[in-house]
Amino acid sequence: MFKSALLIATLMSLGFSSYSAAQVERSQLTETIEQQEPVSDLGNTVTVRAGELKKVFFFTQISHLANQQITHRWIYQGSEKAAVTLNIGSENWRTYSSKILPSYWPGEWQVQVWYGDLQLLRHDFTVVIEP
């Protein structure tokens, strides 16, 4: 009985070790990406002209998840509008996803970074319509 419990505990700790080590080193909402780096910082506000679309990017630098995957979930007022699965190629990896924001979806947005069932990060922002 003791050996079974020890084996289960060991296997569980091995399975969860990457969860505890996974880390978002940097993240940023930006207008574009150049040479795997964000070129601007949109912060918590994105302005979209009335009747237009605006493409934005969410940059994420991840450590300790080589050969794994993360997901960027784009959430508008509590409803998921996109889920982008991104492959992590090394122990220190820069990646990003993008979303086209239409002017008819103003208000509260989030980008969530997930590793399996673990949410690593959440970035809240507001889309404001410019006349």
mmCIF file of N, CA and C in Angstrom:
data_model
loop_
_atom_site.group_PDB
_atom_site.id
_atom_site.type_symbol
_atom_site.label_atom_id
_atom_site.label_comp_id
_atom_site.label_asym_id
_atom_site.label_seq_id
_atom_site.Cartn_x
_atom_site.Cartn_y
_atom_site.Cartn_z
ATOM 1 N N MET A 1 0.825 -1.195 0.000
ATOM 2 C CA MET A 1 0.000 0.000 0.000
ATOM 3 C C MET A 1 0.872 1.264 0.000
ATOM 4 N N PHE A 2 1.883 1.276 0.869
ATOM 5 C CA PHE A 2 2.767 2.433 0.950
ATOM 6 C C PHE A 2 3.499 2.650 -0.371
ATOM 7 N N LYS A 3 3.979 1.553 -0.993
ATOM 8 C CA LYS A 3 4.702 1.661 -2.269
ATOM 9 C C LYS A 3 3.793 2.217 -3.362
ATOM 10 N N SER A 4 2.535 1.816 -3.382
ATOM 11 C CA SER A 4 1.587 2.339 -4.375
ATOM 12 C C SER A 4 1.382 3.836 -4.186
ATOM 13 N N ALA A 5 1.216 4.258 -2.953
ATOM 14 C CA ALA A 5 1.016 5.677 -2.669
ATOM 15 C C ALA A 5 2.257 6.481 -3.050
ATOM 16 N N LEU A 6 3.434 5.941 -2.775
ATOM 17 C CA LEU A 6 4.675 6.614 -3.121
ATOM 18 C C LEU A 6 4.825 6.726 -4.635
ATOM 19 N N LEU A 7 4.498 5.665 -5.357
ATOM 20 C CA LEU A 7 4.575 5.671 -6.813
ATOM 21 C C LEU A 7 3.611 6.707 -7.400
ATOM 22 N N ILE A 8 2.401 6.745 -6.905
ATOM 23 C CA ILE A 8 1.412 7.714 -7.385
ATOM 24 C C ILE A 8 1.886 9.143 -7.102
ATOM 25 N N ALA A 9 2.397 9.374 -5.921
ATOM 26 C CA ALA A 9 2.891 10.713 -5.564
ATOM 27 C C ALA A 9 4.057 11.119 -6.460
ATOM 28 N N THR A 10 4.946 10.188 -6.746
ATOM 29 C CA THR A 10 6.095 10.476 -7.614
ATOM 30 C C THR A 10 5.631 10.796 -9.025
ATOM 31 N N LEU A 11 4.734 9.992 -9.564
ATOM 32 C CA LEU A 11 4.233 10.231 -10.912
ATOM 33 C C LEU A 11 3.494 11.563 -10.997
ATOM 34 N N MET A 12 2.734 11.883 -9.978
ATOM 35 C CA MET A 12 2.016 13.153 -9.979
ATOM 36 C C MET A 12 2.985 14.321 -9.936
ATOM 37 N N SER A 13 4.038 14.217 -9.140
ATOM 38 C CA SER A 13 4.991 15.320 -9.055
ATOM 39 C C SER A 13 5.731 15.503 -10.369
ATOM 40 N N LEU A 14 6.022 14.420 -11.071
ATOM 41 C CA LEU A 14 6.663 14.534 -12.378
ATOM 42 C C LEU A 14 5.728 15.187 -13.382
ATOM 43 N N GLY A 15 4.485 14.824 -13.346
ATOM 44 C CA GLY A 15 3.505 15.386 -14.279
ATOM 45 C C GLY A 15 3.256 16.858 -14.044
ATOM 46 N N PHE A 16 3.340 17.311 -12.809
ATOM 47 C CA PHE A 16 3.067 18.699 -12.488
ATOM 48 C C PHE A 16 4.313 19.568 -12.476
ATOM 49 N N SER A 17 5.489 18.976 -12.649
ATOM 50 C CA SER A 17 6.716 19.766 -12.548
ATOM 51 C C SER A 17 6.780 20.844 -13.617
ATOM 52 N N SER A 18 6.342 20.561 -14.838
ATOM 53 C CA SER A 18 6.389 21.588 -15.876
ATOM 54 C C SER A 18 5.346 22.677 -15.608
ATOM 55 N N TYR A 19 4.234 22.324 -14.951
ATOM 56 C CA TYR A 19 3.244 23.348 -14.599
ATOM 57 C C TYR A 19 3.860 24.377 -13.664
ATOM 58 N N SER A 20 4.597 23.902 -12.664
ATOM 59 C CA SER A 20 5.137 24.825 -11.681
ATOM 60 C C SER A 20 6.302 25.632 -12.235
ATOM 61 N N ALA A 21 7.035 25.088 -13.209
ATOM 62 C CA ALA A 21 8.187 25.787 -13.757
ATOM 63 C C ALA A 21 7.806 26.750 -14.879
ATOM 64 N N ALA A 22 6.676 26.511 -15.537
ATOM 65 C CA ALA A 22 6.260 27.353 -16.663
ATOM 66 C C ALA A 22 6.139 28.801 -16.208
ATOM 67 N N GLN A 23 6.697 29.698 -17.014
ATOM 68 C CA GLN A 23 6.675 31.090 -16.606
ATOM 69 C C GLN A 23 6.559 31.994 -17.830
ATOM 70 N N VAL A 24 5.724 33.021 -17.707
ATOM 71 C CA VAL A 24 5.652 34.066 -18.719
ATOM 72 C C VAL A 24 6.670 35.126 -18.306
ATOM 73 N N GLU A 25 7.722 35.245 -19.097
ATOM 74 C CA GLU A 25 8.781 36.215 -18.794
ATOM 75 C C GLU A 25 8.363 37.636 -19.172
ATOM 76 N N ARG A 26 7.717 37.760 -20.344
ATOM 77 C CA ARG A 26 7.243 39.055 -20.822
ATOM 78 C C ARG A 26 5.965 38.842 -21.622
ATOM 79 N N SER A 27 5.126 39.863 -21.636
ATOM 80 C CA SER A 27 3.937 39.845 -22.496
ATOM 81 C C SER A 27 3.586 41.281 -22.822
ATOM 82 N N GLN A 28 2.958 41.459 -24.001
ATOM 83 C CA GLN A 28 2.644 42.816 -24.409
ATOM 84 C C GLN A 28 1.619 42.814 -25.536
ATOM 85 N N LEU A 29 0.636 43.676 -25.420
ATOM 86 C CA LEU A 29 -0.318 43.919 -26.485
ATOM 87 C C LEU A 29 0.301 44.992 -27.381
ATOM 88 N N THR A 30 0.387 44.719 -28.690
ATOM 89 C CA THR A 30 1.136 45.595 -29.583
ATOM 90 C C THR A 30 0.454 45.726 -30.946
ATOM 91 N N GLU A 31 0.868 46.737 -31.697
ATOM 92 C CA GLU A 31 0.316 46.954 -33.038
ATOM 93 C C GLU A 31 0.916 46.014 -34.071
ATOM 94 N N THR A 32 2.152 45.610 -33.872
ATOM 95 C CA THR A 32 2.799 44.683 -34.793
ATOM 96 C C THR A 32 4.026 44.052 -34.135
ATOM 97 N N ILE A 33 4.557 43.047 -34.806
ATOM 98 C CA ILE A 33 5.751 42.329 -34.352
ATOM 99 C C ILE A 33 6.807 42.449 -35.443
ATOM 100 N N GLU A 34 8.035 42.775 -35.049
ATOM 101 C CA GLU A 34 9.162 42.789 -35.977
ATOM 102 C C GLU A 34 10.321 42.050 -35.332
ATOM 103 N N GLN A 35 10.898 41.113 -36.068
ATOM 104 C CA GLN A 35 12.014 40.295 -35.587
ATOM 105 C C GLN A 35 11.700 39.670 -34.226
ATOM 106 N N GLN A 36 10.487 39.100 -34.137
ATOM 107 C CA GLN A 36 10.015 38.400 -32.937
ATOM 108 C C GLN A 36 9.901 39.296 -31.700
ATOM 109 N N GLU A 37 9.776 40.618 -31.898
ATOM 110 C CA GLU A 37 9.642 41.550 -30.782
ATOM 111 C C GLU A 37 8.480 42.501 -31.033
ATOM 112 N N PRO A 38 7.756 42.897 -29.981
ATOM 113 C CA PRO A 38 6.687 43.889 -30.136
ATOM 114 C C PRO A 38 7.290 45.255 -30.458
ATOM 115 N N VAL A 39 6.611 46.036 -31.316
ATOM 116 C CA VAL A 39 7.146 47.343 -31.702
ATOM 117 C C VAL A 39 6.500 48.496 -30.940
ATOM 118 N N SER A 40 5.388 48.241 -30.279
ATOM 119 C CA SER A 40 4.709 49.282 -29.518
ATOM 120 C C SER A 40 4.040 48.623 -28.313
ATOM 121 N N ASP A 41 3.591 49.454 -27.401
ATOM 122 C CA ASP A 41 2.870 48.948 -26.235
ATOM 123 C C ASP A 41 1.504 49.631 -26.202
ATOM 124 N N LEU A 42 0.462 48.863 -26.522
ATOM 125 C CA LEU A 42 -0.889 49.420 -26.514
ATOM 126 C C LEU A 42 -1.454 49.536 -25.103
ATOM 127 N N GLY A 43 -0.798 48.912 -24.152
ATOM 128 C CA GLY A 43 -1.254 49.000 -22.773
ATOM 129 C C GLY A 43 -2.620 48.372 -22.595
ATOM 130 N N ASN A 44 -3.554 49.153 -22.044
ATOM 131 C CA ASN A 44 -4.884 48.635 -21.738
ATOM 132 C C ASN A 44 -5.980 49.257 -22.599
ATOM 133 N N THR A 45 -5.594 50.007 -23.643
ATOM 134 C CA THR A 45 -6.585 50.652 -24.499
ATOM 135 C C THR A 45 -6.205 50.490 -25.962
ATOM 136 N N VAL A 46 -7.171 50.037 -26.757
ATOM 137 C CA VAL A 46 -7.000 49.940 -28.205
ATOM 138 C C VAL A 46 -8.074 50.812 -28.836
ATOM 139 N N THR A 47 -7.648 51.724 -29.690
ATOM 140 C CA THR A 47 -8.584 52.619 -30.363
ATOM 141 C C THR A 47 -8.815 52.118 -31.787
ATOM 142 N N VAL A 48 -10.104 51.984 -32.143
ATOM 143 C CA VAL A 48 -10.499 51.537 -33.477
ATOM 144 C C VAL A 48 -11.406 52.614 -34.066
ATOM 145 N N ARG A 49 -11.139 53.001 -35.307
ATOM 146 C CA ARG A 49 -12.001 53.985 -35.972
ATOM 147 C C ARG A 49 -13.342 53.352 -36.317
ATOM 148 N N ALA A 50 -14.392 54.125 -36.202
ATOM 149 C CA ALA A 50 -15.746 53.648 -36.508
ATOM 150 C C ALA A 50 -15.792 53.079 -37.919
ATOM 151 N N GLY A 51 -16.385 51.892 -38.053
ATOM 152 C CA GLY A 51 -16.533 51.251 -39.349
ATOM 153 C C GLY A 51 -15.292 50.530 -39.846
ATOM 154 N N GLU A 52 -14.217 50.500 -39.034
ATOM 155 C CA GLU A 52 -12.970 49.864 -39.470
ATOM 156 C C GLU A 52 -12.618 48.655 -38.612
ATOM 157 N N LEU A 53 -11.593 47.971 -39.037
ATOM 158 C CA LEU A 53 -11.039 46.832 -38.314
ATOM 159 C C LEU A 53 -9.619 47.188 -37.897
ATOM 160 N N LYS A 54 -9.197 46.690 -36.745
ATOM 161 C CA LYS A 54 -7.822 46.921 -36.296
ATOM 162 C C LYS A 54 -7.220 45.589 -35.878
ATOM 163 N N LYS A 55 -6.069 45.272 -36.442
ATOM 164 C CA LYS A 55 -5.360 44.045 -36.090
ATOM 165 C C LYS A 55 -4.371 44.356 -34.973
ATOM 166 N N VAL A 56 -4.436 43.558 -33.912
ATOM 167 C CA VAL A 56 -3.505 43.696 -32.801
ATOM 168 C C VAL A 56 -2.840 42.346 -32.547
ATOM 169 N N PHE A 57 -1.713 42.386 -31.862
ATOM 170 C CA PHE A 57 -0.927 41.193 -31.572
ATOM 171 C C PHE A 57 -0.704 41.089 -30.066
ATOM 172 N N PHE A 58 -0.653 39.849 -29.570
ATOM 173 C CA PHE A 58 -0.276 39.634 -28.179
ATOM 174 C C PHE A 58 1.004 38.819 -28.163
ATOM 175 N N PHE A 59 2.070 39.460 -27.719
ATOM 176 C CA PHE A 59 3.403 38.875 -27.642
ATOM 177 C C PHE A 59 3.572 38.184 -26.289
ATOM 178 N N THR A 60 4.184 37.008 -26.302
ATOM 179 C CA THR A 60 4.442 36.276 -25.057
ATOM 180 C C THR A 60 5.819 35.632 -25.126
ATOM 181 N N GLN A 61 6.635 35.866 -24.102
ATOM 182 C CA GLN A 61 7.910 35.169 -23.968
ATOM 183 C C GLN A 61 7.758 34.166 -22.828
ATOM 184 N N ILE A 62 7.964 32.886 -23.152
ATOM 185 C CA ILE A 62 7.710 31.782 -22.231
ATOM 186 C C ILE A 62 9.017 31.076 -21.905
ATOM 187 N N SER A 63 9.181 30.672 -20.659
ATOM 188 C CA SER A 63 10.350 29.862 -20.296
ATOM 189 C C SER A 63 9.887 28.541 -19.673
ATOM 190 N N HIS A 64 10.742 27.539 -19.804
ATOM 191 C CA HIS A 64 10.570 26.214 -19.189
ATOM 192 C C HIS A 64 9.414 25.400 -19.766
ATOM 193 N N LEU A 65 9.112 25.578 -21.046
ATOM 194 C CA LEU A 65 8.056 24.784 -21.673
ATOM 195 C C LEU A 65 8.479 24.265 -23.052
ATOM 196 N N ALA A 66 9.763 23.959 -23.224
ATOM 197 C CA ALA A 66 10.253 23.490 -24.523
ATOM 198 C C ALA A 66 9.440 22.293 -24.996
ATOM 199 N N ASN A 67 9.101 22.303 -26.286
ATOM 200 C CA ASN A 67 8.359 21.224 -26.943
ATOM 201 C C ASN A 67 6.956 21.018 -26.380
ATOM 202 N N GLN A 68 6.394 22.059 -25.795
ATOM 203 C CA GLN A 68 5.023 22.034 -25.285
ATOM 204 C C GLN A 68 4.196 23.027 -26.108
ATOM 205 N N GLN A 69 2.980 23.260 -25.676
ATOM 206 C CA GLN A 69 2.104 24.223 -26.344
ATOM 207 C C GLN A 69 1.428 25.106 -25.308
ATOM 208 N N ILE A 70 1.168 26.346 -25.712
ATOM 209 C CA ILE A 70 0.326 27.244 -24.929
ATOM 210 C C ILE A 70 -0.823 27.674 -25.830
ATOM 211 N N THR A 71 -1.827 28.257 -25.228
ATOM 212 C CA THR A 71 -2.971 28.768 -25.993
ATOM 213 C C THR A 71 -3.239 30.206 -25.594
ATOM 214 N N HIS A 72 -3.382 31.069 -26.591
ATOM 215 C CA HIS A 72 -3.869 32.429 -26.371
ATOM 216 C C HIS A 72 -5.373 32.405 -26.608
ATOM 217 N N ARG A 73 -6.139 32.779 -25.601
ATOM 218 C CA ARG A 73 -7.586 32.867 -25.726
ATOM 219 C C ARG A 73 -7.980 34.345 -25.739
ATOM 220 N N TRP A 74 -8.640 34.764 -26.809
ATOM 221 C CA TRP A 74 -9.118 36.136 -26.961
ATOM 222 C C TRP A 74 -10.576 36.165 -26.524
ATOM 223 N N ILE A 75 -10.859 36.903 -25.462
ATOM 224 C CA ILE A 75 -12.172 36.922 -24.827
ATOM 225 C C ILE A 75 -12.786 38.313 -24.945
ATOM 226 N N TYR A 76 -14.022 38.368 -25.451
ATOM 227 C CA TYR A 76 -14.764 39.627 -25.542
ATOM 228 C C TYR A 76 -15.994 39.533 -24.660
ATOM 229 N N GLN A 77 -16.047 40.372 -23.634
ATOM 230 C CA GLN A 77 -17.173 40.432 -22.697
ATOM 231 C C GLN A 77 -17.599 39.036 -22.247
ATOM 232 N N GLY A 78 -16.628 38.223 -21.863
ATOM 233 C CA GLY A 78 -16.895 36.897 -21.317
ATOM 234 C C GLY A 78 -17.068 35.793 -22.337
ATOM 235 N N SER A 79 -17.036 36.108 -23.626
ATOM 236 C CA SER A 79 -17.228 35.115 -24.681
ATOM 237 C C SER A 79 -15.930 34.936 -25.476
ATOM 238 N N GLU A 80 -15.502 33.686 -25.614
ATOM 239 C CA GLU A 80 -14.267 33.423 -26.354
ATOM 240 C C GLU A 80 -14.484 33.651 -27.845
ATOM 241 N N LYS A 81 -13.668 34.526 -28.429
ATOM 242 C CA LYS A 81 -13.762 34.838 -29.860
ATOM 243 C C LYS A 81 -12.694 34.115 -30.669
ATOM 244 N N ALA A 82 -11.591 33.698 -30.032
ATOM 245 C CA ALA A 82 -10.543 32.952 -30.726
ATOM 246 C C ALA A 82 -9.680 32.239 -29.703
ATOM 247 N N ALA A 83 -9.189 31.066 -30.108
ATOM 248 C CA ALA A 83 -8.219 30.316 -29.306
ATOM 249 C C ALA A 83 -7.117 29.885 -30.260
ATOM 250 N N VAL A 84 -5.904 30.356 -29.993
ATOM 251 C CA VAL A 84 -4.769 30.105 -30.880
ATOM 252 C C VAL A 84 -3.748 29.259 -30.135
ATOM 253 N N THR A 85 -3.486 28.059 -30.653
ATOM 254 C CA THR A 85 -2.493 27.165 -30.049
ATOM 255 C C THR A 85 -1.128 27.483 -30.640
ATOM 256 N N LEU A 86 -0.156 27.673 -29.758
ATOM 257 C CA LEU A 86 1.196 28.064 -30.164
ATOM 258 C C LEU A 86 2.208 27.032 -29.658
ATOM 259 N N ASN A 87 3.064 26.567 -30.548
ATOM 260 C CA ASN A 87 4.118 25.625 -30.177
ATOM 261 C C ASN A 87 5.288 26.366 -29.554
ATOM 262 N N ILE A 88 5.851 25.783 -28.501
ATOM 263 C CA ILE A 88 7.003 26.356 -27.816
ATOM 264 C C ILE A 88 8.215 25.520 -28.204
ATOM 265 N N GLY A 89 9.197 26.147 -28.855
ATOM 266 C CA GLY A 89 10.305 25.404 -29.440
ATOM 267 C C GLY A 89 11.549 25.262 -28.588
ATOM 268 N N SER A 90 11.677 26.047 -27.516
ATOM 269 C CA SER A 90 12.868 25.941 -26.674
ATOM 270 C C SER A 90 12.531 26.411 -25.258
ATOM 271 N N GLU A 91 13.525 26.364 -24.392
ATOM 272 C CA GLU A 91 13.307 26.753 -22.985
ATOM 273 C C GLU A 91 13.049 28.248 -22.801
ATOM 274 N N ASN A 92 13.409 29.053 -23.789
ATOM 275 C CA ASN A 92 13.151 30.491 -23.744
ATOM 276 C C ASN A 92 12.621 30.868 -25.125
ATOM 277 N N TRP A 93 11.312 31.051 -25.252
ATOM 278 C CA TRP A 93 10.669 31.134 -26.562
ATOM 279 C C TRP A 93 9.779 32.364 -26.647
ATOM 280 N N ARG A 94 9.903 33.092 -27.754
ATOM 281 C CA ARG A 94 9.042 34.239 -28.024
ATOM 282 C C ARG A 94 8.024 33.835 -29.080
ATOM 283 N N THR A 95 6.769 34.162 -28.827
ATOM 284 C CA THR A 95 5.702 33.812 -29.758
ATOM 285 C C THR A 95 4.601 34.861 -29.654
ATOM 286 N N TYR A 96 3.624 34.762 -30.543
ATOM 287 C CA TYR A 96 2.530 35.731 -30.514
ATOM 288 C C TYR A 96 1.340 35.200 -31.303
ATOM 289 N N SER A 97 0.203 35.811 -31.051
ATOM 290 C CA SER A 97 -0.991 35.580 -31.857
ATOM 291 C C SER A 97 -1.573 36.952 -32.183
ATOM 292 N N SER A 98 -2.519 36.957 -33.102
ATOM 293 C CA SER A 98 -3.134 38.227 -33.473
ATOM 294 C C SER A 98 -4.652 38.079 -33.510
ATOM 295 N N LYS A 99 -5.318 39.215 -33.450
ATOM 296 C CA LYS A 99 -6.777 39.243 -33.519
ATOM 297 C C LYS A 99 -7.188 40.517 -34.250
ATOM 298 N N ILE A 100 -8.133 40.373 -35.157
ATOM 299 C CA ILE A 100 -8.704 41.543 -35.816
ATOM 300 C C ILE A 100 -9.894 42.001 -34.980
ATOM 301 N N LEU A 101 -9.834 43.243 -34.545
ATOM 302 C CA LEU A 101 -10.877 43.813 -33.687
ATOM 303 C C LEU A 101 -11.778 44.716 -34.516
ATOM 304 N N PRO A 102 -13.031 44.339 -34.691
ATOM 305 C CA PRO A 102 -13.960 45.196 -35.438
ATOM 306 C C PRO A 102 -14.505 46.305 -34.543
ATOM 307 N N SER A 103 -14.848 47.414 -35.159
ATOM 308 C CA SER A 103 -15.365 48.541 -34.381
ATOM 309 C C SER A 103 -16.721 48.237 -33.752
ATOM 310 N N TYR A 104 -17.420 47.203 -34.226
ATOM 311 C CA TYR A 104 -18.713 46.870 -33.633
ATOM 312 C C TYR A 104 -18.571 45.978 -32.392
ATOM 313 N N TRP A 105 -17.339 45.732 -31.919
ATOM 314 C CA TRP A 105 -17.108 45.018 -30.662
ATOM 315 C C TRP A 105 -16.333 45.902 -29.684
ATOM 316 N N PRO A 106 -16.885 47.060 -29.319
ATOM 317 C CA PRO A 106 -16.187 47.899 -28.344
ATOM 318 C C PRO A 106 -16.376 47.347 -26.936
ATOM 319 N N GLY A 107 -15.510 47.757 -26.055
ATOM 320 C CA GLY A 107 -15.671 47.368 -24.659
ATOM 321 C C GLY A 107 -14.547 46.506 -24.138
ATOM 322 N N GLU A 108 -14.898 45.657 -23.176
ATOM 323 C CA GLU A 108 -13.914 44.900 -22.401
ATOM 324 C C GLU A 108 -13.441 43.636 -23.123
ATOM 325 N N TRP A 109 -12.125 43.484 -23.213
ATOM 326 C CA TRP A 109 -11.459 42.334 -23.823
ATOM 327 C C TRP A 109 -10.424 41.777 -22.856
ATOM 328 N N GLN A 110 -10.039 40.532 -23.107
ATOM 329 C CA GLN A 110 -8.926 39.887 -22.391
ATOM 330 C C GLN A 110 -8.174 39.004 -23.372
ATOM 331 N N VAL A 111 -6.885 38.879 -23.131
ATOM 332 C CA VAL A 111 -6.121 37.802 -23.741
ATOM 333 C C VAL A 111 -5.642 36.957 -22.565
ATOM 334 N N GLN A 112 -5.953 35.673 -22.614
ATOM 335 C CA GLN A 112 -5.527 34.744 -21.573
ATOM 336 C C GLN A 112 -4.481 33.809 -22.158
ATOM 337 N N VAL A 113 -3.444 33.516 -21.376
ATOM 338 C CA VAL A 113 -2.403 32.580 -21.785
ATOM 339 C C VAL A 113 -2.570 31.319 -20.943
ATOM 340 N N TRP A 114 -2.796 30.190 -21.621
ATOM 341 C CA TRP A 114 -3.053 28.916 -20.954
ATOM 342 C C TRP A 114 -1.992 27.887 -21.319
ATOM 343 N N TYR A 115 -1.628 27.081 -20.338
ATOM 344 C CA TYR A 115 -0.819 25.884 -20.545
ATOM 345 C C TYR A 115 -1.652 24.724 -20.003
ATOM 346 N N GLY A 116 -2.259 23.974 -20.903
ATOM 347 C CA GLY A 116 -3.188 22.930 -20.471
ATOM 348 C C GLY A 116 -4.353 23.557 -19.738
ATOM 349 N N ASP A 117 -4.574 23.104 -18.505
ATOM 350 C CA ASP A 117 -5.668 23.625 -17.678
ATOM 351 C C ASP A 117 -5.226 24.755 -16.755
ATOM 352 N N LEU A 118 -4.005 25.214 -16.920
ATOM 353 C CA LEU A 118 -3.444 26.245 -16.043
ATOM 354 C C LEU A 118 -3.375 27.582 -16.763
ATOM 355 N N GLN A 119 -4.052 28.580 -16.215
ATOM 356 C CA GLN A 119 -3.958 29.923 -16.782
ATOM 357 C C GLN A 119 -2.698 30.580 -16.247
ATOM 358 N N LEU A 120 -1.783 30.925 -17.156
ATOM 359 C CA LEU A 120 -0.512 31.530 -16.761
ATOM 360 C C LEU A 120 -0.598 33.041 -16.620
ATOM 361 N N LEU A 121 -1.484 33.659 -17.413
ATOM 362 C CA LEU A 121 -1.526 35.116 -17.461
ATOM 363 C C LEU A 121 -2.855 35.580 -18.037
ATOM 364 N N ARG A 122 -3.247 36.784 -17.659
ATOM 365 C CA ARG A 122 -4.429 37.427 -18.231
ATOM 366 C C ARG A 122 -4.103 38.892 -18.440
ATOM 367 N N HIS A 123 -4.385 39.392 -19.648
ATOM 368 C CA HIS A 123 -4.183 40.810 -19.959
ATOM 369 C C HIS A 123 -5.541 41.399 -20.329
ATOM 370 N N ASP A 124 -5.997 42.364 -19.536
ATOM 371 C CA ASP A 124 -7.277 43.030 -19.795
ATOM 372 C C ASP A 124 -7.026 44.319 -20.582
ATOM 373 N N PHE A 125 -7.914 44.573 -21.558
ATOM 374 C CA PHE A 125 -7.848 45.821 -22.289
ATOM 375 C C PHE A 125 -9.244 46.220 -22.763
ATOM 376 N N THR A 126 -9.359 47.493 -23.139
ATOM 377 C CA THR A 126 -10.631 48.039 -23.589
ATOM 378 C C THR A 126 -10.488 48.538 -25.019
ATOM 379 N N VAL A 127 -11.468 48.193 -25.847
ATOM 380 C CA VAL A 127 -11.525 48.703 -27.210
ATOM 381 C C VAL A 127 -12.430 49.941 -27.201
ATOM 382 N N VAL A 128 -11.877 51.045 -27.651
ATOM 383 C CA VAL A 128 -12.577 52.319 -27.685
ATOM 384 C C VAL A 128 -12.774 52.702 -29.154
ATOM 385 N N ILE A 129 -13.977 53.166 -29.489
ATOM 386 C CA ILE A 129 -14.285 53.555 -30.857
ATOM 387 C C ILE A 129 -14.022 55.049 -31.026
ATOM 388 N N GLU A 130 -13.252 55.353 -32.074
ATOM 389 C CA GLU A 130 -12.936 56.744 -32.415
ATOM 390 C C GLU A 130 -13.814 57.143 -33.610
ATOM 391 N N PRO A 131 -14.566 58.232 -33.477
ATOM 392 C CA PRO A 131 -15.455 58.647 -34.585
ATOM 393 C C PRO A 131 -14.682 59.070 -35.834
#
